[in-house]
Each structure stands twice: as C-alpha cells, then as structure tokens.
Short mmCIF file of C-alpha atoms in Angstrom, two decimals:
data_model
loop_
_atom_site.label_atom_id
_atom_site.label_comp_id
_atom_site.label_asym_id
_atom_site.label_seq_id
_atom_site.Cartn_x
_atom_site.Cartn_y
_atom_site.Cartn_z
CA MET O 1 -49.09 29.80 23.47
CA ALA O 2 -45.88 31.72 22.93
CA PHE O 3 -44.23 29.75 25.78
CA LEU O 4 -45.32 26.44 24.24
CA LEU O 5 -43.94 27.41 20.84
CA ALA O 6 -40.67 28.45 22.44
CA LEU O 7 -40.46 25.15 24.35
CA LEU O 8 -41.09 23.15 21.18
CA ALA O 9 -38.44 25.17 19.38
CA LEU O 10 -35.90 24.42 22.11
CA LEU O 11 -36.66 20.73 21.95
CA ALA O 12 -36.39 20.75 18.16
CA THR O 13 -33.00 22.45 18.20
CA GLY O 14 -31.66 20.14 20.91
CA THR O 15 -30.81 22.96 23.33
CA LEU O 16 -33.26 21.50 25.83
CA SER O 17 -32.73 17.81 26.39
CA TRP O 18 -35.42 15.28 27.22
CA ALA O 19 -33.87 14.97 30.67
CA GLU O 20 -34.51 18.66 31.22
CA ALA O 21 -38.20 18.13 30.51
CA LYS O 22 -38.60 15.32 33.10
CA PRO O 23 -36.32 12.79 34.81
CA PRO O 24 -36.16 9.49 32.91
CA ASN O 25 -36.99 6.10 34.25
CA ILE O 26 -33.85 3.98 34.56
CA LEU O 27 -33.68 0.24 33.90
CA PHE O 28 -30.28 -1.34 34.56
CA ILE O 29 -30.02 -4.90 33.21
CA LEU O 30 -26.97 -6.84 34.40
CA ALA O 31 -26.15 -10.24 32.92
CA ASP O 32 -23.96 -12.74 34.77
CA ASP O 33 -20.88 -14.25 33.08
CA LEU O 34 -22.13 -13.33 29.60
CA GLY O 35 -19.28 -13.46 27.10
CA PHE O 36 -18.40 -10.61 24.74
CA ASN O 37 -19.07 -13.02 21.87
CA ASP O 38 -22.38 -14.26 23.32
CA VAL O 39 -24.55 -11.47 21.90
CA SER O 40 -25.34 -11.22 18.22
CA PHE O 41 -24.86 -7.44 18.17
CA HIS O 42 -21.14 -8.22 18.39
CA GLY O 43 -21.33 -10.26 15.21
CA SER O 44 -21.65 -13.80 16.53
CA PRO O 45 -24.36 -15.84 14.77
CA GLN O 46 -24.29 -18.75 17.24
CA ILE O 47 -26.63 -17.17 19.83
CA PRO O 48 -29.27 -14.89 18.29
CA THR O 49 -30.11 -12.13 20.79
CA PRO O 50 -32.57 -9.87 18.91
CA ASN O 51 -34.01 -8.25 22.02
CA ILE O 52 -30.68 -7.37 23.59
CA ASP O 53 -29.59 -6.27 20.13
CA GLU O 54 -32.49 -3.80 20.08
CA ILE O 55 -30.92 -1.92 22.99
CA ALA O 56 -27.71 -1.57 20.99
CA ARG O 57 -29.46 -0.89 17.66
CA THR O 58 -31.61 1.90 19.10
CA GLY O 59 -28.81 3.25 21.28
CA ILE O 60 -25.03 3.01 21.53
CA THR O 61 -22.88 -0.12 21.59
CA LEU O 62 -20.14 0.40 24.18
CA ASN O 63 -17.14 -1.45 22.77
CA SER O 64 -14.68 -0.09 25.32
CA TYR O 65 -16.76 -0.72 28.42
CA TYR O 66 -14.76 -2.24 31.28
CA ALA O 67 -15.82 -4.13 34.39
CA GLN O 68 -13.93 -6.15 36.96
CA PRO O 69 -12.94 -9.73 36.10
CA VAL O 70 -15.35 -11.33 38.59
CA CYS O 71 -18.77 -10.84 40.10
CA SER O 72 -18.93 -9.08 43.50
CA PRO O 73 -16.21 -6.55 42.61
CA THR O 74 -18.18 -5.26 39.62
CA ARG O 75 -21.47 -5.17 41.53
CA ALA O 76 -19.85 -3.28 44.41
CA THR O 77 -18.42 -0.80 41.93
CA ILE O 78 -21.78 -0.24 40.22
CA MET O 79 -23.60 0.27 43.51
CA SER O 80 -20.99 2.50 45.19
CA GLY O 81 -19.27 4.25 42.29
CA ARG O 82 -15.99 3.26 43.93
CA HIS O 83 -13.28 1.20 42.32
CA VAL O 84 -12.49 -2.20 43.82
CA SER O 85 -9.16 -0.81 44.98
CA HIS O 86 -11.24 1.30 47.40
CA THR O 87 -14.07 -1.12 48.26
CA GLY O 88 -11.60 -3.90 49.06
CA ILE O 89 -13.86 -6.40 47.29
CA TYR O 90 -11.33 -7.95 44.92
CA MET O 91 -12.92 -11.39 44.75
CA PRO O 92 -16.46 -12.80 45.05
CA LEU O 93 -17.94 -12.69 48.56
CA MET O 94 -18.39 -16.16 49.98
CA MET O 95 -21.78 -17.32 51.19
CA GLY O 96 -21.98 -17.85 54.94
CA THR O 97 -19.45 -15.14 55.80
CA ALA O 98 -20.01 -11.63 57.14
CA ALA O 99 -18.10 -9.96 54.28
CA ARG O 100 -20.07 -7.18 52.59
CA LEU O 101 -19.92 -3.87 50.81
CA ASN O 102 -19.06 -1.20 53.38
CA ILE O 103 -22.42 -0.06 54.76
CA SER O 104 -21.09 3.46 55.36
CA TYR O 105 -20.88 4.02 51.58
CA SER O 106 -23.92 5.60 49.95
CA THR O 107 -25.27 3.65 46.99
CA LEU O 108 -26.79 4.44 43.62
CA PRO O 109 -30.38 3.64 44.75
CA GLN O 110 -29.95 5.79 47.87
CA PHE O 111 -29.00 8.80 45.77
CA LEU O 112 -31.83 8.14 43.31
CA GLU O 113 -34.27 7.76 46.20
CA LYS O 114 -33.29 11.26 47.34
CA LEU O 115 -34.09 12.46 43.83
CA GLY O 116 -37.64 11.12 44.09
CA TYR O 117 -37.25 7.74 42.39
CA ASP O 118 -39.04 4.51 43.22
CA THR O 119 -36.17 2.04 43.59
CA HIS O 120 -36.50 -1.70 43.04
CA MET O 121 -34.08 -4.59 42.77
CA VAL O 122 -34.77 -7.96 41.18
CA GLY O 123 -32.25 -10.81 40.93
CA LYS O 124 -28.72 -11.36 42.19
CA TRP O 125 -27.21 -9.20 44.96
CA HIS O 126 -23.89 -10.79 46.07
CA LEU O 127 -22.80 -7.79 48.15
CA GLY O 128 -23.49 -9.05 51.65
CA GLN O 129 -26.16 -10.92 53.55
CA ASN O 130 -25.07 -10.99 57.16
CA GLU O 131 -27.35 -8.22 58.51
CA LEU O 132 -30.45 -6.34 57.41
CA ALA O 133 -28.31 -3.26 56.81
CA ALA O 134 -26.26 -5.19 54.23
CA MET O 135 -29.26 -6.46 52.25
CA PRO O 136 -30.71 -4.54 49.29
CA THR O 137 -33.58 -3.15 51.37
CA GLY O 138 -30.95 -1.71 53.71
CA ARG O 139 -28.98 -0.16 50.85
CA GLY O 140 -31.64 2.03 49.24
CA PHE O 141 -34.01 -0.34 47.45
CA ALA O 142 -37.66 0.03 48.43
CA SER O 143 -38.29 -3.52 47.27
CA PHE O 144 -36.16 -6.58 46.64
CA PHE O 145 -36.96 -9.93 45.09
CA GLY O 146 -33.96 -12.14 44.51
CA TYR O 147 -31.04 -13.93 46.11
CA LEU O 148 -28.05 -12.80 48.12
CA SER O 149 -25.37 -15.33 47.21
CA GLY O 150 -23.02 -15.66 44.26
CA GLU O 151 -24.15 -18.89 42.68
CA GLU O 152 -27.17 -21.02 43.30
CA ASP O 153 -29.47 -23.50 41.64
CA TYR O 154 -31.84 -21.82 39.16
CA ILE O 155 -34.76 -24.00 40.22
CA THR O 156 -34.30 -25.11 43.85
CA HIS O 157 -32.61 -21.81 44.80
CA GLN O 158 -30.15 -23.69 46.99
CA ALA O 159 -26.81 -21.98 47.66
CA ALA O 160 -24.03 -23.47 49.77
CA GLY O 161 -26.41 -25.99 51.31
CA ALA O 162 -29.39 -23.77 52.12
CA PHE O 163 -32.31 -21.96 50.48
CA ASP O 164 -31.58 -18.41 49.30
CA LEU O 165 -34.53 -16.52 47.82
CA PHE O 166 -36.01 -13.40 49.37
CA ASP O 167 -39.07 -11.24 48.89
CA GLY O 168 -37.97 -8.17 50.80
CA THR O 169 -36.54 -9.66 53.98
CA ARG O 170 -38.87 -12.67 53.90
CA THR O 171 -37.60 -16.06 52.79
CA ALA O 172 -39.75 -16.93 49.76
CA PHE O 173 -40.00 -20.73 50.13
CA GLU O 174 -43.07 -20.86 47.88
CA PHE O 175 -40.94 -20.36 44.74
CA ASN O 176 -38.89 -23.52 45.23
CA GLY O 177 -39.16 -25.32 41.90
CA THR O 178 -39.65 -22.26 39.68
CA HIS O 179 -36.87 -21.22 37.30
CA SER O 180 -35.31 -17.91 38.33
CA THR O 181 -35.43 -16.37 34.84
CA GLY O 182 -39.21 -16.49 34.85
CA LEU O 183 -39.39 -15.29 38.44
CA TRP O 184 -37.35 -12.17 37.72
CA VAL O 185 -39.36 -11.31 34.62
CA SER O 186 -42.71 -11.78 36.37
CA LYS O 187 -41.63 -9.47 39.17
CA VAL O 188 -40.47 -6.73 36.79
CA LEU O 189 -43.63 -6.98 34.69
CA ASN O 190 -45.65 -6.60 37.88
CA LEU O 191 -43.67 -3.52 38.89
CA LEU O 192 -44.17 -1.94 35.47
CA SER O 193 -47.93 -2.56 35.68
CA LYS O 194 -48.29 -0.39 38.76
CA PRO O 195 -48.97 3.26 37.90
CA SER O 196 -46.80 5.82 39.69
CA GLU O 197 -46.22 9.53 39.43
CA LYS O 198 -42.58 8.99 40.33
CA PRO O 199 -39.83 7.85 37.97
CA PHE O 200 -38.48 4.37 38.64
CA PHE O 201 -35.06 2.80 38.95
CA ILE O 202 -35.14 -0.95 38.43
CA TYR O 203 -31.92 -2.91 38.87
CA LEU O 204 -32.55 -6.23 37.12
CA ALA O 205 -29.60 -8.53 37.82
CA PHE O 206 -30.14 -11.81 35.98
CA GLN O 207 -28.64 -15.13 37.05
CA ASN O 208 -28.08 -16.11 33.40
CA VAL O 209 -25.65 -17.39 32.20
CA HIS O 210 -23.78 -18.32 35.38
CA TRP O 211 -23.12 -21.93 36.32
CA PRO O 212 -24.96 -24.28 37.07
CA LEU O 213 -26.10 -24.65 33.47
CA GLU O 214 -29.85 -25.17 33.85
CA PRO O 215 -31.75 -23.85 30.84
CA THR O 216 -35.21 -25.20 30.17
CA GLU O 217 -35.44 -28.21 27.87
CA GLU O 218 -37.07 -26.03 25.22
CA ALA O 219 -34.23 -23.51 25.31
CA LEU O 220 -31.65 -26.30 25.21
CA ARG O 221 -33.24 -27.84 22.11
CA ARG O 222 -32.79 -24.57 20.20
CA PHE O 223 -29.06 -25.32 20.02
CA GLU O 224 -29.03 -29.02 19.18
CA GLY O 225 -26.26 -29.67 16.67
CA LYS O 226 -24.97 -26.10 16.88
CA THR O 227 -22.21 -26.41 19.47
CA GLY O 228 -20.09 -29.20 18.04
CA GLY O 229 -21.55 -31.63 20.54
CA ASP O 230 -20.26 -29.66 23.54
CA ALA O 231 -22.87 -29.87 26.31
CA GLN O 232 -21.40 -27.00 28.33
CA ARG O 233 -21.56 -24.62 25.39
CA GLN O 234 -25.09 -25.77 24.58
CA GLY O 235 -26.14 -25.00 28.16
CA VAL O 236 -24.67 -21.50 27.97
CA CYS O 237 -26.41 -20.90 24.65
CA GLY O 238 -29.73 -22.00 26.13
CA LEU O 239 -29.39 -19.71 29.14
CA ALA O 240 -28.33 -16.79 26.93
CA SER O 241 -31.36 -17.36 24.72
CA MET O 242 -33.62 -17.40 27.78
CA LEU O 243 -31.98 -14.16 28.91
CA ASP O 244 -32.77 -12.57 25.57
CA ASP O 245 -36.38 -13.78 25.71
CA ALA O 246 -36.70 -12.24 29.17
CA VAL O 247 -35.27 -8.91 28.03
CA GLY O 248 -37.78 -8.98 25.17
CA GLN O 249 -40.68 -9.45 27.58
CA VAL O 250 -39.55 -6.45 29.61
CA ILE O 251 -39.11 -4.29 26.50
CA ARG O 252 -42.58 -5.21 25.24
CA LYS O 253 -44.08 -4.35 28.64
CA LEU O 254 -42.36 -0.96 28.60
CA LYS O 255 -43.86 -0.32 25.18
CA ASP O 256 -47.32 -1.54 26.21
CA GLN O 257 -47.24 0.78 29.23
CA ARG O 258 -45.96 3.65 27.06
CA LEU O 259 -42.80 3.84 29.15
CA TYR O 260 -40.24 2.73 26.58
CA ASP O 261 -39.40 6.15 25.16
CA ASP O 262 -39.14 7.58 28.67
CA THR O 263 -36.77 4.91 30.00
CA LEU O 264 -32.99 4.93 29.89
CA ILE O 265 -31.91 1.28 29.52
CA VAL O 266 -28.42 0.07 30.37
CA PHE O 267 -27.38 -3.47 29.48
CA ALA O 268 -24.05 -4.94 30.59
CA SER O 269 -22.34 -8.10 31.76
CA ASP O 270 -20.69 -8.20 35.17
CA ASN O 271 -17.45 -9.66 33.76
CA GLY O 272 -16.13 -11.58 30.82
CA GLY O 273 -17.42 -15.08 30.29
CA PRO O 274 -15.60 -18.15 31.66
CA THR O 275 -14.17 -20.11 28.74
CA ASN O 276 -12.79 -23.51 27.83
CA GLY O 277 -14.65 -25.39 30.57
CA PHE O 278 -13.47 -23.06 33.34
CA GLN O 279 -15.90 -23.36 36.29
CA GLY O 280 -17.77 -26.08 34.40
CA THR O 281 -19.11 -23.75 31.72
CA TRP O 282 -18.20 -22.29 28.33
CA SER O 283 -19.02 -18.71 27.48
CA SER O 284 -17.13 -16.98 24.68
CA ASN O 285 -15.17 -13.73 24.53
CA TYR O 286 -13.53 -14.59 21.24
CA PRO O 287 -11.57 -13.14 19.52
CA MET O 288 -10.33 -11.44 22.69
CA ARG O 289 -7.83 -13.12 24.95
CA GLY O 290 -8.80 -14.67 28.27
CA GLY O 291 -12.01 -14.60 30.21
CA LYS O 292 -13.56 -14.42 33.64
CA ASN O 293 -11.13 -14.19 36.55
CA THR O 294 -8.38 -12.67 34.39
CA LEU O 295 -7.16 -9.15 33.63
CA TRP O 296 -6.96 -9.87 29.91
CA GLU O 297 -9.42 -7.96 27.73
CA GLY O 298 -11.65 -11.03 27.56
CA GLY O 299 -12.13 -10.87 31.32
CA THR O 300 -12.70 -7.14 31.68
CA ARG O 301 -13.91 -5.68 28.38
CA VAL O 302 -17.51 -6.79 28.36
CA ALA O 303 -20.69 -6.57 26.33
CA ALA O 304 -22.61 -3.36 27.03
CA ALA O 305 -25.05 -0.93 25.43
CA ILE O 306 -27.23 2.02 26.40
CA ARG O 307 -30.36 3.49 24.83
CA GLY O 308 -33.08 5.96 25.72
CA PRO O 309 -33.82 9.63 26.30
CA GLY O 310 -30.92 12.04 26.05
CA ILE O 311 -29.06 10.07 23.39
CA PRO O 312 -29.16 12.17 20.21
CA GLN O 313 -30.40 10.71 16.95
CA GLU O 314 -27.00 11.03 15.30
CA LEU O 315 -25.54 8.58 17.86
CA VAL O 316 -28.36 6.04 17.65
CA GLY O 317 -26.98 2.81 16.23
CA SER O 318 -23.38 3.88 16.70
CA VAL O 319 -20.47 1.94 18.16
CA SER O 320 -18.44 3.84 20.74
CA TYR O 321 -14.82 3.11 21.57
CA HIS O 322 -14.67 5.82 24.25
CA LYS O 323 -13.74 4.31 27.60
CA VAL O 324 -16.39 3.68 30.24
CA HIS O 325 -15.94 1.80 33.52
CA ALA O 326 -18.54 0.14 35.75
CA ALA O 327 -17.77 2.72 38.46
CA ASP O 328 -19.08 5.45 36.15
CA TRP O 329 -22.72 4.43 36.36
CA LEU O 330 -23.36 6.01 39.75
CA PRO O 331 -22.17 9.56 38.98
CA THR O 332 -23.52 9.38 35.42
CA LEU O 333 -27.02 8.15 36.26
CA VAL O 334 -27.32 10.49 39.24
CA ARG O 335 -26.36 13.40 36.98
CA VAL O 336 -29.05 12.37 34.47
CA ALA O 337 -31.68 11.86 37.16
CA ALA O 338 -30.93 15.24 38.73
CA ASN O 339 -30.37 16.95 35.38
CA ASP O 340 -27.46 18.61 37.13
CA PRO O 341 -23.78 17.67 36.76
CA LYS O 342 -23.02 19.26 40.15
CA TRP O 343 -25.87 17.68 42.16
CA LEU O 344 -23.78 14.81 43.51
CA GLU O 345 -21.03 17.16 44.64
CA ARG O 346 -23.48 19.50 46.39
CA ASN O 347 -25.41 16.67 48.04
CA TRP O 348 -22.51 14.46 49.07
CA PRO O 349 -23.22 12.92 52.51
CA GLN O 350 -21.40 14.75 55.26
CA GLY O 351 -18.46 12.80 56.63
CA GLU O 352 -18.46 10.17 53.86
CA PRO O 353 -15.13 9.81 52.02
CA VAL O 354 -15.25 11.44 48.59
CA PHE O 355 -14.32 9.61 45.40
CA GLU O 356 -10.62 9.00 44.86
CA LEU O 357 -8.35 8.39 41.90
CA GLY O 358 -9.85 5.55 39.87
CA ASP O 359 -13.41 5.93 41.14
CA GLY O 360 -16.45 6.74 39.02
CA MET O 361 -16.65 9.64 36.59
CA ASP O 362 -19.66 11.33 35.00
CA VAL O 363 -19.43 10.09 31.40
CA TRP O 364 -22.82 11.34 30.22
CA ASP O 365 -21.10 13.48 27.57
CA THR O 366 -19.83 10.25 26.01
CA PHE O 367 -23.44 9.11 25.55
CA SER O 368 -25.06 12.47 24.78
CA LYS O 369 -22.31 14.13 22.73
CA GLY O 370 -20.12 11.27 21.57
CA VAL O 371 -16.99 12.69 23.15
CA ALA O 372 -14.33 11.02 25.25
CA VAL O 373 -14.40 11.72 28.98
CA ARG O 374 -12.14 8.98 30.34
CA GLU O 375 -8.49 8.74 29.36
CA GLU O 376 -7.54 6.09 31.91
CA VAL O 377 -9.13 2.89 33.18
CA LEU O 378 -7.73 1.18 36.24
CA LEU O 379 -8.45 -2.53 36.09
CA GLU O 380 -6.82 -3.56 39.37
CA ALA O 381 -4.20 -2.17 41.73
CA HIS O 382 -2.71 -3.36 45.00
CA GLN O 383 -0.16 -2.04 47.43
CA GLN O 384 3.28 -3.25 46.45
CA ASP O 385 3.38 -5.81 49.27
CA GLU O 386 0.07 -7.33 48.13
CA THR O 387 0.87 -7.97 44.48
CA ARG O 388 0.48 -11.73 44.93
CA ILE O 389 -3.24 -11.56 45.75
CA ALA O 390 -6.31 -11.42 43.52
CA HIS O 391 -5.62 -10.98 39.81
CA GLY O 392 -2.65 -8.64 39.62
CA ASN O 393 -2.13 -5.02 38.58
CA SER O 394 -3.27 -3.43 35.33
CA LEU O 395 -3.90 0.06 33.96
CA ILE O 396 -5.01 1.45 30.61
CA VAL O 397 -3.88 4.94 29.60
CA GLY O 398 -4.97 6.09 26.17
CA ASP O 399 -4.31 3.22 23.77
CA TRP O 400 -1.81 1.49 26.05
CA LYS O 401 -2.36 -1.21 28.65
CA ILE O 402 0.16 -2.60 31.11
CA LEU O 403 -0.47 -5.62 33.25
CA LYS O 404 1.42 -7.80 35.67
CA LEU O 405 -0.44 -10.93 36.66
CA SER O 406 -0.51 -12.62 40.03
CA PRO O 407 0.94 -16.17 40.19
CA SER O 408 -2.57 -17.63 40.17
CA GLN O 409 -3.07 -16.17 36.69
CA GLN O 410 -0.23 -18.11 35.06
CA GLU O 411 -2.48 -20.88 33.80
CA GLU O 412 -3.40 -20.87 30.15
CA PHE O 413 -5.90 -18.18 29.22
CA GLY O 414 -5.50 -17.76 25.51
CA TRP O 415 -7.86 -17.28 22.59
CA VAL O 416 -10.71 -19.77 22.72
CA PRO O 417 -13.34 -19.84 19.95
CA PRO O 418 -16.65 -21.39 21.01
CA PRO O 419 -17.32 -25.02 20.06
CA GLY O 420 -19.37 -25.38 16.91
CA GLN O 421 -18.36 -22.02 15.43
CA ASN O 422 -15.77 -21.43 12.73
CA PRO O 423 -14.20 -18.10 13.72
CA ARG O 424 -13.19 -17.37 10.15
CA GLU O 425 -16.85 -17.30 9.13
CA VAL O 426 -17.71 -14.57 11.65
CA GLU O 427 -17.33 -10.85 11.09
CA TYR O 428 -16.18 -9.53 14.47
CA GLN O 429 -16.44 -5.85 15.35
CA LEU O 430 -13.02 -5.67 16.94
CA PRO O 431 -10.03 -4.91 14.68
CA CYS O 432 -8.25 -8.23 15.22
CA ARG O 433 -6.60 -10.11 12.37
CA LEU O 434 -7.09 -13.76 13.29
CA ALA O 435 -4.04 -14.61 11.19
CA ASP O 436 -1.94 -12.67 13.71
CA GLN O 437 -2.99 -14.88 16.63
CA PRO O 438 0.16 -16.48 18.14
CA ARG O 439 0.47 -20.23 17.76
CA SER O 440 2.12 -20.51 21.17
CA VAL O 441 2.42 -18.17 24.14
CA ASP O 442 4.56 -18.06 27.26
CA TYR O 443 1.83 -17.77 29.89
CA THR O 444 4.30 -16.71 32.56
CA GLU O 445 5.64 -13.72 30.61
CA CYS O 446 3.43 -11.17 32.39
CA SER O 447 4.01 -12.43 35.94
CA GLU O 448 7.53 -11.14 36.53
CA GLU O 449 7.64 -8.04 34.31
CA PHE O 450 4.96 -5.73 32.97
CA CYS O 451 3.50 -6.64 29.61
CA LEU O 452 2.43 -3.84 27.28
CA PHE O 453 -0.31 -3.96 24.66
CA ASN O 454 -1.86 -1.39 22.36
CA VAL O 455 -5.51 -2.26 22.97
CA ALA O 456 -6.72 0.16 20.30
CA SER O 457 -4.91 -1.52 17.40
CA ASP O 458 -4.48 -4.89 19.15
CA PRO O 459 -7.53 -5.41 21.40
CA CYS O 460 -6.98 -9.16 21.22
CA GLU O 461 -3.59 -8.77 22.93
CA TYR O 462 -1.68 -10.78 20.38
CA ARG O 463 1.60 -8.90 20.75
CA ASN O 464 3.41 -7.87 23.92
CA VAL O 465 5.45 -4.81 22.89
CA ALA O 466 7.01 -4.01 26.27
CA LYS O 467 10.57 -4.54 25.02
CA GLU O 468 9.99 -2.21 22.07
CA HIS O 469 8.54 0.61 24.20
CA PRO O 470 10.34 0.63 27.56
CA LYS O 471 9.64 4.34 28.11
CA ILE O 472 5.89 3.80 27.75
CA VAL O 473 6.08 0.90 30.21
CA ALA O 474 7.97 3.08 32.68
CA ARG O 475 5.49 5.95 32.30
CA LEU O 476 2.45 3.73 32.83
CA ALA O 477 4.09 1.89 35.72
CA GLU O 478 4.76 5.22 37.40
CA ARG O 479 1.13 6.20 36.91
CA LEU O 480 -0.05 2.82 38.22
CA ALA O 481 2.01 3.42 41.35
CA GLU O 482 -0.19 6.46 42.08
CA TYR O 483 -3.24 4.22 42.03
CA GLN O 484 -1.52 1.61 44.17
CA LYS O 485 -0.92 4.18 46.90
CA THR O 486 -4.69 4.52 47.45
CA ALA O 487 -5.49 0.78 47.30
CA VAL O 488 -6.97 -0.78 50.43
CA PRO O 489 -6.58 -4.35 51.74
CA ALA O 490 -9.20 -6.95 50.94
CA VAL O 491 -12.38 -6.87 53.02
CA ASN O 492 -12.03 -8.91 56.19
CA SER O 493 -15.25 -10.57 57.30
CA LYS O 494 -14.08 -10.30 60.92
CA ASP O 495 -14.61 -6.54 60.66
CA CYS O 496 -18.18 -6.83 59.37
CA GLY O 497 -20.10 -8.11 62.39
CA CYS O 498 -21.98 -11.36 62.81
CA ALA O 499 -22.20 -13.94 60.05
CA PRO O 500 -25.46 -14.98 58.37
CA VAL O 501 -27.15 -18.00 59.87
CA MET O 502 -28.84 -21.10 58.49
CA VAL O 503 -32.37 -21.44 59.91
CA LYS O 504 -35.01 -23.97 58.82
CA GLY O 505 -32.90 -24.81 55.79
CA ALA O 506 -32.55 -21.20 54.65
CA TRP O 507 -29.93 -18.47 54.84
CA ARG O 508 -30.99 -15.60 57.10
CA PRO O 509 -29.39 -12.35 58.30
CA CYS O 510 -28.09 -12.76 61.83
CA ASP O 511 -30.21 -9.90 63.21
CA LEU O 512 -33.48 -11.35 61.86
CA PRO O 513 -32.92 -15.11 61.83
CA ASP O 514 -36.51 -16.36 61.97
CA PRO O 515 -38.29 -16.53 58.58
CA GLY O 516 -41.56 -16.27 60.47
CA ALA O 517 -40.43 -13.09 62.18
CA ALA O 518 -39.40 -11.75 58.79
CA TRP O 519 -42.93 -12.30 57.52
CA ALA O 520 -44.45 -10.51 60.51
CA LEU O 521 -42.04 -7.58 60.33
CA ARG O 522 -42.03 -7.29 56.55
CA ASN O 523 -44.05 -4.08 56.39
CA LEU O 524 -41.83 -2.48 59.01
CA VAL O 525 -38.51 -3.48 57.48
CA VAL O 526 -39.01 -3.11 53.74
#
C-alpha cells in the first residue's frame, strides 16, 4: 500500500512520466502533399478538418516543423533518421528503377521491434521496390498493406502502367476498384481490433491529397461553390476532407478500444503542397511563399502536430515555434519507446555509420518540457560541384535562413492564396502582414547569390535582407559549407541491384517476381 501511494504521488507531481510507467503505442500519420493552409487548425476556414485539429488541440501544434520539399526524401529521413544529404535521396524515386533507401541503414521500425513493439505499415512507401529487402517487410515492419510507388490511381491502383498494391509481399489484385482512403482505414481499424500485450507502432501513410485528384463524389460535393469554380482546388479540398474523415475513424477506434490515452499520435505532411496548378493540383501553403519542390518555407515548413502521453497538461493546446525536423522522429520516438535517452547510443548496430551533422536529434524535451533543442535546420546541401542539382542549398540558424536555388527553381513560386478564399478574411497563425507582400519579385535573385531571410519575424519571406546583413550571410554560408562537406551524391540505381519487374500486369520485386509464388511464400516472408 505504501508503494502504491508513493507511485501515485510521483505521478501526481510529474516526476514519473507516463512513459516511465509503460511504453506508449505510437501512431504516425503522414499526409501526402497537404498544404500548410489546408488544415483548419492553422486558421483556414476553407477545409474544415476537425479530426486532425483534435490532435493539435489536445497536443502541440508544431509551427516550425520542417520536412524536405518532396516525397521520397522526407520518407527516407523519417525512416532512417538521416538527412537527405546523407541518404542521397534528393528527389522522388522513380517507379521501375532499382533506386532505394540504403538497406544497410537501420530503420525506425527495426529499432522499435527490438524494443518489443508490434510494427505495421499501411499506405505509401516510396523508398524502394526492387527486392524483398527494400520493401517494408524487409525494413522492420511485421505487416504491410499499401503501395510502393510515388503516385498512383486511388481506385485502380495503377502506377507507371502496372498494378501496385501489396498485402505483405503478395500482390492484392482483389482491391482493384476500391478507393485507397477506405482501404487504409479498414486495415488500421482491423489492426486496432486485435488484442496484444505488446505496444504497437503503426505508420499510416495516406495517399491524400496527392495527384491524381480522385475524391469520392460525395466528398467533392462538399465544396461546390467554395473554390471559385476551380476544379483542381475542389479536388484537393475533397481529398483533404476524406483524409480528415479517415483520421476521425482511427481516433474513434482508439477511444473505443481504450487505447487513445495510451497512444502517442504524430501527424505531419511529407512536404508543402503544390500550388497554382503545379503538377495538376492546387494545395495551399498561403501566406507562406512557394510550395512543393522548392526550398521556400511553403515547400519545407509543413503542417504538423503531436499529442499523447508524456506531453504535460500545461503544453496541451499550445503552439510551438521550436524547430523540429523530419529526421528527429527516429531518435525521439526510440527514446520515448525505450524511456531512455541513451538507449539508441548503447544499442547502435555494430559497423553501421553513426549519425552525422544534420541528422536526427532527440527533441523529446521540446514536446515534454517546451524547450528548444534544435538551433539549426539543414534544408538541403550539396558538394560545391553539385550545386546545380536538386533544389539548391539552404540552412536555418536561429532566426536566419540562407538559400541559393538551383537553376530549375527560378520559375515563379510566389505567394498563392487558394481559389475561392479571400486571404484578408482569414486569421493566419504566422506573423505575416499581408500588406507587406511584394507586388513583384525577381525570381532569379537567389540563384546566383545567397538570399537571407529572418524566418522568425518574416516567415513568409517577403524581404531578402542579404545586402543589409553581409556578415550574417557570410557566417551562415561558412556554416553551410560544413554541412556540404558531408553531403553524398544522389543515389544511383545502378548500385542497387536488379530493377523491379512487371509480371501479369503488376509490379513485383525482382527476387520474387511471381504473384502466385508470393502468395505461397507469404507466411515465410512476412
């Protein structure tokens, strides 16, 4: 009795965290191409997202959370804890090639598996499909239901001319004709219905709101007359609304199973949304500048929130401007799962390269204590002789951001409000005075010389102050050079083994090409 009273006293005073009582379940929800302005917890009324908002309202809104400007790079960073400058995945991996995340790198699910977690993945992978070892079931997930490519049809599940939907290593032809949003939710609800003594890690990587724009007719009708007649924006709104509905179903299931209070939930987008018809779609990052495929804040500063055990009551409902990067999830979640900030260091795989400058940091103190851990965020860095590839070079140190864009980034990526929304009627969280937005911009100004922005006072990057602060530019450029020294070349598919093959109208790994063989070997492989 005395022990119980002492334990209750420790919990009441906060000196013993929930994580010290038992490891939490972890649900990581990743949206695809969701704009910063496409969730209502950021102030936009155009797309109501009450279920996603609940994660922010009952947790912490991460208003300085950074990801990479495109898909595969962010996903590789989340899974490996390594920055893209060290994975070499600077751009999306192309379907039909052997390119993949280095299979010698340990992944987040592999570490959590060692800590006794059941690990499951549902949705989009996009980190390699050429061999079994590159698929999710070869990277630490006990189960996988989803697709391996970067973009595919939501209903036919066709990608680059062939079917791409897997249940484990088996091609799941039977789901041709079923919308992916419902498929992912059904799988997660099924997983949550199965009792287990072990904590779970579920990585739920939605297809929404990536092109092609294929919401259901019912979801599309919700936004009739609300997008200024723009069909692309209406399609994005419909897919975002379906995403929110799906998140709501998962949250309700967690509550029904009495798992909600024991589950740490992370919600984030993989990159900023594509705007202004780019890639045939129209997400919104307004009032920030730019979008997907750019190093502007609109391409890299993305919607994110976290809630669950270990977050103190005084931080619930707060908005954090402390820096967090996608690479931080691996060391942070492993620390929480192990309840030991040194576990990863002590259990690092022998012979595997350790994290380098720019890789993931344990930022749990940002979530549990509200203190800053990160001072710097590397967005992208290349060796000096490779500055013309990918997106360019950019680094944030404190309040300051420098960037030099590659030639491909010289096209117009300005400030694009979503069709059907008057920006002056919206109360945005970010401290941007819309009246300060430039009427015209030289879009080549950051391609020859470094631009400099104060992203604390000017997160919308209205004013390049490089000429006013040459010493700050020089200091940050010198620091960026340190990151550039460790940057690796882009992944070469020729170094990754055999390419995936197309068999019976479906994509297959080259070392298990027959869908029938996959069915027979399923219990041995998964």
